[in-house]
Short mmCIF file of the C-alpha atoms (twelve columns), coordinates in Angstrom:
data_MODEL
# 
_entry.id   MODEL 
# 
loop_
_atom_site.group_PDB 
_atom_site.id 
_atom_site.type_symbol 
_atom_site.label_atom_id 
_atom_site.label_alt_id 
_atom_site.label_comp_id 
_atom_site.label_asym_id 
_atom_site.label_seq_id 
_atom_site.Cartn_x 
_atom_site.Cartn_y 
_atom_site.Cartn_z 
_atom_site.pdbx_PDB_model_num 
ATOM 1   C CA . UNK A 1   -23.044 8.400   -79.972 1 
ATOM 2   C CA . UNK A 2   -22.796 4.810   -80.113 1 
ATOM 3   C CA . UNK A 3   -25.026 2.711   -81.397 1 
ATOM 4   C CA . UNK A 4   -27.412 1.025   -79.121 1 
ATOM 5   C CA . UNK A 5   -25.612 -2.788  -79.535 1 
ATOM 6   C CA . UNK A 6   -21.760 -1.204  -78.652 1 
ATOM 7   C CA . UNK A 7   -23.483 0.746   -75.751 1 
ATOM 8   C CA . UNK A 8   -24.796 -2.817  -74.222 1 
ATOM 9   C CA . UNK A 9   -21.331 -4.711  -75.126 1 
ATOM 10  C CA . UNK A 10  -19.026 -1.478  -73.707 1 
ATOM 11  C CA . UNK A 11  -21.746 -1.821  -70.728 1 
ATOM 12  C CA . UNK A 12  -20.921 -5.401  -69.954 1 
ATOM 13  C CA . UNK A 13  -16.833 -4.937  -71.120 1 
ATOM 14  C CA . UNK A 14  -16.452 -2.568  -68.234 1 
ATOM 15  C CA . UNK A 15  -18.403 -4.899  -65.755 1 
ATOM 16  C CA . UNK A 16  -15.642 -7.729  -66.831 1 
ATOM 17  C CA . UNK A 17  -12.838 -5.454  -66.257 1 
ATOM 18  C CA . UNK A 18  -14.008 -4.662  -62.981 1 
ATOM 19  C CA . UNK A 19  -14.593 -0.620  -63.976 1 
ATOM 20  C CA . UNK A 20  -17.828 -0.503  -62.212 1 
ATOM 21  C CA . UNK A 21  -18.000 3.507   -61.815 1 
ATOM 22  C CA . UNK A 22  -17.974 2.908   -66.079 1 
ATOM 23  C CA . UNK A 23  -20.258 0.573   -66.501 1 
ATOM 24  C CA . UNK A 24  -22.616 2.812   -64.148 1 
ATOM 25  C CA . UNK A 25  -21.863 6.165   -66.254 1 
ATOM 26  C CA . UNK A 26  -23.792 3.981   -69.077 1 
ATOM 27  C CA . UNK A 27  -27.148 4.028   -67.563 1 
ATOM 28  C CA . UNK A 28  -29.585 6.882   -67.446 1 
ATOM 29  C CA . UNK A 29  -29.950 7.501   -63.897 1 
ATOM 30  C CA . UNK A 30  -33.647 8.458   -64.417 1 
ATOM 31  C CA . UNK A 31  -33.688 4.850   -65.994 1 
ATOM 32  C CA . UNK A 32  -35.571 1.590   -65.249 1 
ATOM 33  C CA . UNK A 33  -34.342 -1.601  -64.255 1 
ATOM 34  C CA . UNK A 34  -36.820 -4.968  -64.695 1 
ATOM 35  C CA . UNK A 35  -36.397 -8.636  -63.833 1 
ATOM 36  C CA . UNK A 36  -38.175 -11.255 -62.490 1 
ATOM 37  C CA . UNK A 37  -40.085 -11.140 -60.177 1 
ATOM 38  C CA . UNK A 38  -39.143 -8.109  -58.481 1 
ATOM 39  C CA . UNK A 39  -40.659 -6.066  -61.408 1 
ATOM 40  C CA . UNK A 40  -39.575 -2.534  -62.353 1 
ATOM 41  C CA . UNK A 41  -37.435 -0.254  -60.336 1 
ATOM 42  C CA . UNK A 42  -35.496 2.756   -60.380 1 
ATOM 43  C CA . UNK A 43  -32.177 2.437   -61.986 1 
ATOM 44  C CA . UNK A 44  -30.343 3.091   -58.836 1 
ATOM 45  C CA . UNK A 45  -31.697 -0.428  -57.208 1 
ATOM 46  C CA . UNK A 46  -29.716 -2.236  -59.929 1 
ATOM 47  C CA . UNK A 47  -26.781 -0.248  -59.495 1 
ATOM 48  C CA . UNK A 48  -27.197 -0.973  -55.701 1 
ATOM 49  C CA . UNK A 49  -27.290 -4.954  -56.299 1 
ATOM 50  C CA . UNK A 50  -25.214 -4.884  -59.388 1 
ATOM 51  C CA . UNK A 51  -22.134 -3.308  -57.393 1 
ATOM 52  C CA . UNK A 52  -23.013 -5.836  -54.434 1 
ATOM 53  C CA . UNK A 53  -22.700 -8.910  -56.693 1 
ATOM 54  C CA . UNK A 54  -19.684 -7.419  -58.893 1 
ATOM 55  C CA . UNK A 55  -17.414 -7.014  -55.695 1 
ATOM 56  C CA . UNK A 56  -18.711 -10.318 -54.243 1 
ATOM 57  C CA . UNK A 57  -18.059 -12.787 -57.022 1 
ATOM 58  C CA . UNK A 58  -17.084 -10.769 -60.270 1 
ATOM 59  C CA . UNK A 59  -18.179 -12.306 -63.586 1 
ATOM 60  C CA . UNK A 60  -17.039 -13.023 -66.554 1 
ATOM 61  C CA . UNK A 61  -20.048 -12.819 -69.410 1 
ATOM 62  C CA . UNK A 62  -20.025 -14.754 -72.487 1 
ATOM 63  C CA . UNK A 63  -21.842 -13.011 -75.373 1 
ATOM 64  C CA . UNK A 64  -24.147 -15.991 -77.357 1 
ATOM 65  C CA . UNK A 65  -25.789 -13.842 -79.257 1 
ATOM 66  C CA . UNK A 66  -26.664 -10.039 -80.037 1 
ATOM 67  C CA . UNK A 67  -28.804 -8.123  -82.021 1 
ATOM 68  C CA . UNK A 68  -30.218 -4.493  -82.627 1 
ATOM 69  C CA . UNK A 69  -33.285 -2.867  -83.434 1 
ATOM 70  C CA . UNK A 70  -33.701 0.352   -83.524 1 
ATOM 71  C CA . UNK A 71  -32.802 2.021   -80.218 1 
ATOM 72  C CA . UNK A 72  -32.752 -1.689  -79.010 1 
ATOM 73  C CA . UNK A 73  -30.470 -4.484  -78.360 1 
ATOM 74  C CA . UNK A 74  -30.598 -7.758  -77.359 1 
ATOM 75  C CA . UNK A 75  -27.985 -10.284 -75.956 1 
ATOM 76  C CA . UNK A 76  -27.890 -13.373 -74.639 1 
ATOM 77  C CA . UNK A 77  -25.134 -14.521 -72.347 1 
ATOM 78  C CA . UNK A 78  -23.841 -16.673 -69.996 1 
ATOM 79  C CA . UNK A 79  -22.449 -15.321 -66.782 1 
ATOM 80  C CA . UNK A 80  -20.070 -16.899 -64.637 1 
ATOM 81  C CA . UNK A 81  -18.954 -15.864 -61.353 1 
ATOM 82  C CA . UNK A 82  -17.119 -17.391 -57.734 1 
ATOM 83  C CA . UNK A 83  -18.349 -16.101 -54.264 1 
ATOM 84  C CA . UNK A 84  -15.774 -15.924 -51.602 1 
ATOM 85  C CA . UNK A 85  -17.468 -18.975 -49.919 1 
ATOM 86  C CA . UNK A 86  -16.139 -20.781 -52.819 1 
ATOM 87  C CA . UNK A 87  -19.874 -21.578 -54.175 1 
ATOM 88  C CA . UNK A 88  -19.748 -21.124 -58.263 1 
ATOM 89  C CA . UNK A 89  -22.237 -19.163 -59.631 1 
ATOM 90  C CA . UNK A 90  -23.596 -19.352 -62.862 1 
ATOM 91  C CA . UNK A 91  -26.251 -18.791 -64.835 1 
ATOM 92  C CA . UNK A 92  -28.185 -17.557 -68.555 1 
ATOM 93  C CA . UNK A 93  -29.448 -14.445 -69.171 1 
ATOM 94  C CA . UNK A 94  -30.911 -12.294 -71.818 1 
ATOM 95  C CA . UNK A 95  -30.519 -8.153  -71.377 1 
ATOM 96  C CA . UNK A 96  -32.571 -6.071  -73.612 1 
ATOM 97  C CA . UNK A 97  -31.856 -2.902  -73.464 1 
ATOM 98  C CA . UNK A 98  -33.618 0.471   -74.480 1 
ATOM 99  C CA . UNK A 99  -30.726 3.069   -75.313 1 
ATOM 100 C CA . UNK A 100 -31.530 6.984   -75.413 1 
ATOM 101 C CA . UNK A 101 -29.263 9.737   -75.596 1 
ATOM 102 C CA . UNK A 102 -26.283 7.360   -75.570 1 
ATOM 103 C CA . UNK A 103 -27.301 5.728   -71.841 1 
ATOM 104 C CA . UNK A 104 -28.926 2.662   -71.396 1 
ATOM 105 C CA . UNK A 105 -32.768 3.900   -70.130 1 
ATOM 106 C CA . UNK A 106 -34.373 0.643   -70.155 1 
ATOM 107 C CA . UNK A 107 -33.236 -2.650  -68.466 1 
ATOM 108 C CA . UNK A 108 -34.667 -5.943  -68.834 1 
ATOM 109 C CA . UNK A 109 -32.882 -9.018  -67.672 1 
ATOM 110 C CA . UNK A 110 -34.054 -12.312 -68.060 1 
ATOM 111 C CA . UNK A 111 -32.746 -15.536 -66.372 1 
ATOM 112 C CA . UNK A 112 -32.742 -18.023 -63.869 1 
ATOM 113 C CA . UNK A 113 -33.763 -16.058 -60.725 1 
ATOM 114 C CA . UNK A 114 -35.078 -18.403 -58.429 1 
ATOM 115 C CA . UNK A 115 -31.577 -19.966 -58.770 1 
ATOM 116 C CA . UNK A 116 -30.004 -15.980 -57.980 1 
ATOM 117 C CA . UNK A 117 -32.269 -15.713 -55.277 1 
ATOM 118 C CA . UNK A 118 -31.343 -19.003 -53.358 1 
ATOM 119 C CA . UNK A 119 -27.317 -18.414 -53.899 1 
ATOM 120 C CA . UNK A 120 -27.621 -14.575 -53.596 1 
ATOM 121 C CA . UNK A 121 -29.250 -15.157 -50.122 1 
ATOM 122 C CA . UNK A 122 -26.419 -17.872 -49.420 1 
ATOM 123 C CA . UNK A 123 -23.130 -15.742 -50.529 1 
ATOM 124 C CA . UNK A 124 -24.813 -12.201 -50.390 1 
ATOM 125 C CA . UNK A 125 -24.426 -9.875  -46.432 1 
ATOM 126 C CA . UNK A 126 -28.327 -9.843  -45.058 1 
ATOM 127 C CA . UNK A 127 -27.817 -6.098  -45.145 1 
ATOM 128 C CA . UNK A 128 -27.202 -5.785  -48.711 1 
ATOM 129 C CA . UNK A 129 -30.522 -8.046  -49.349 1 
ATOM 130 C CA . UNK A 130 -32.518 -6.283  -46.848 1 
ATOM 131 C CA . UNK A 131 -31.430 -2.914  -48.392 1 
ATOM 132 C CA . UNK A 132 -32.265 -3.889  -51.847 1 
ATOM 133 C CA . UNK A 133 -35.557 -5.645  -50.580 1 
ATOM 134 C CA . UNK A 134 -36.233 -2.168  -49.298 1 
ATOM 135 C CA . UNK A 135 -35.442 -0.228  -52.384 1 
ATOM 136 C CA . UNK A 136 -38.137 -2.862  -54.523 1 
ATOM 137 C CA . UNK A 137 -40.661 -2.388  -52.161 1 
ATOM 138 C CA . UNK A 138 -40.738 1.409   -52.281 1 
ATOM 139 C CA . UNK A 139 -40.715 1.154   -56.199 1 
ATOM 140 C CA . UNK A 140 -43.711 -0.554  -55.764 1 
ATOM 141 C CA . UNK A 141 -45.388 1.449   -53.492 1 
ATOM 142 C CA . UNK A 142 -44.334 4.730   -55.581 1 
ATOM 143 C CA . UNK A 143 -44.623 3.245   -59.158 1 
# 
């Protein structure tokens, strides 16, 4: 098994390259996902919003810094992205992620989301939002 630093980068290589399905074979399916302010959900809602954003303005992340601990690691990145409207997107984040078994189990992403939200809900179909507003709210009501 990898360690838990390559298992984040390979994550975010096959993202870039556009191999979503990869990236996706990475996390633990029984996983958690966190960010804020929506909280923590079940893996599949970030898959769910993840592939939505991927095939509507594909970024390119730019590793600033990384770091393990343990079953841990830590980057920081920048993320940089186009929507088909034209409107740029881009924007910092942090992932820390909790790796077991080889998958990523544990999500956290830190960043700018009131900017996300305001140019998600620009560039993003209302179905997709409503969908993953739907999938948040049941987390919630069946933490």
């Amino acid at each position: 098994m990898a360690p838990p630093l390559a298992t984040l980068r390979r994550f975010w290589d096959l993202i870039e390259a556009r191999d979503l399905d990869g990236a996706v074979a990475l996390l633990d399916p029984a996983g958690k996902f966190w960010s804020r302010p929506i909280g923590y959900v079940p893996m599949e809602a970030f898959v769910y919003i993840m592939r939505a954003v991927q095939t509507a303005a594909p970024m390119r992340m730019d590793v600033r810094s990384a770091m393990e601990q343990g079953a841990r690691a830590i980057m920081e990145m920048d993320g940089f992205g186009t929507f088909p409207s034209g409107e740029p997107y881009t924007n910092s984040y942090v992932f820390i992620a909790d790796v077991r078994d080889g998958l990523i189990a544990d999500l956290r992403e830190y960043n700018d989301s009131a900017y996300s939200n305001d140019i998600f809900a620009r560039n993003l179909p209302a179905e997709v939002l409503q969908t993953f507003g739907a999938m948040v709210a049941a987390a919630h009501a069946n933490p």
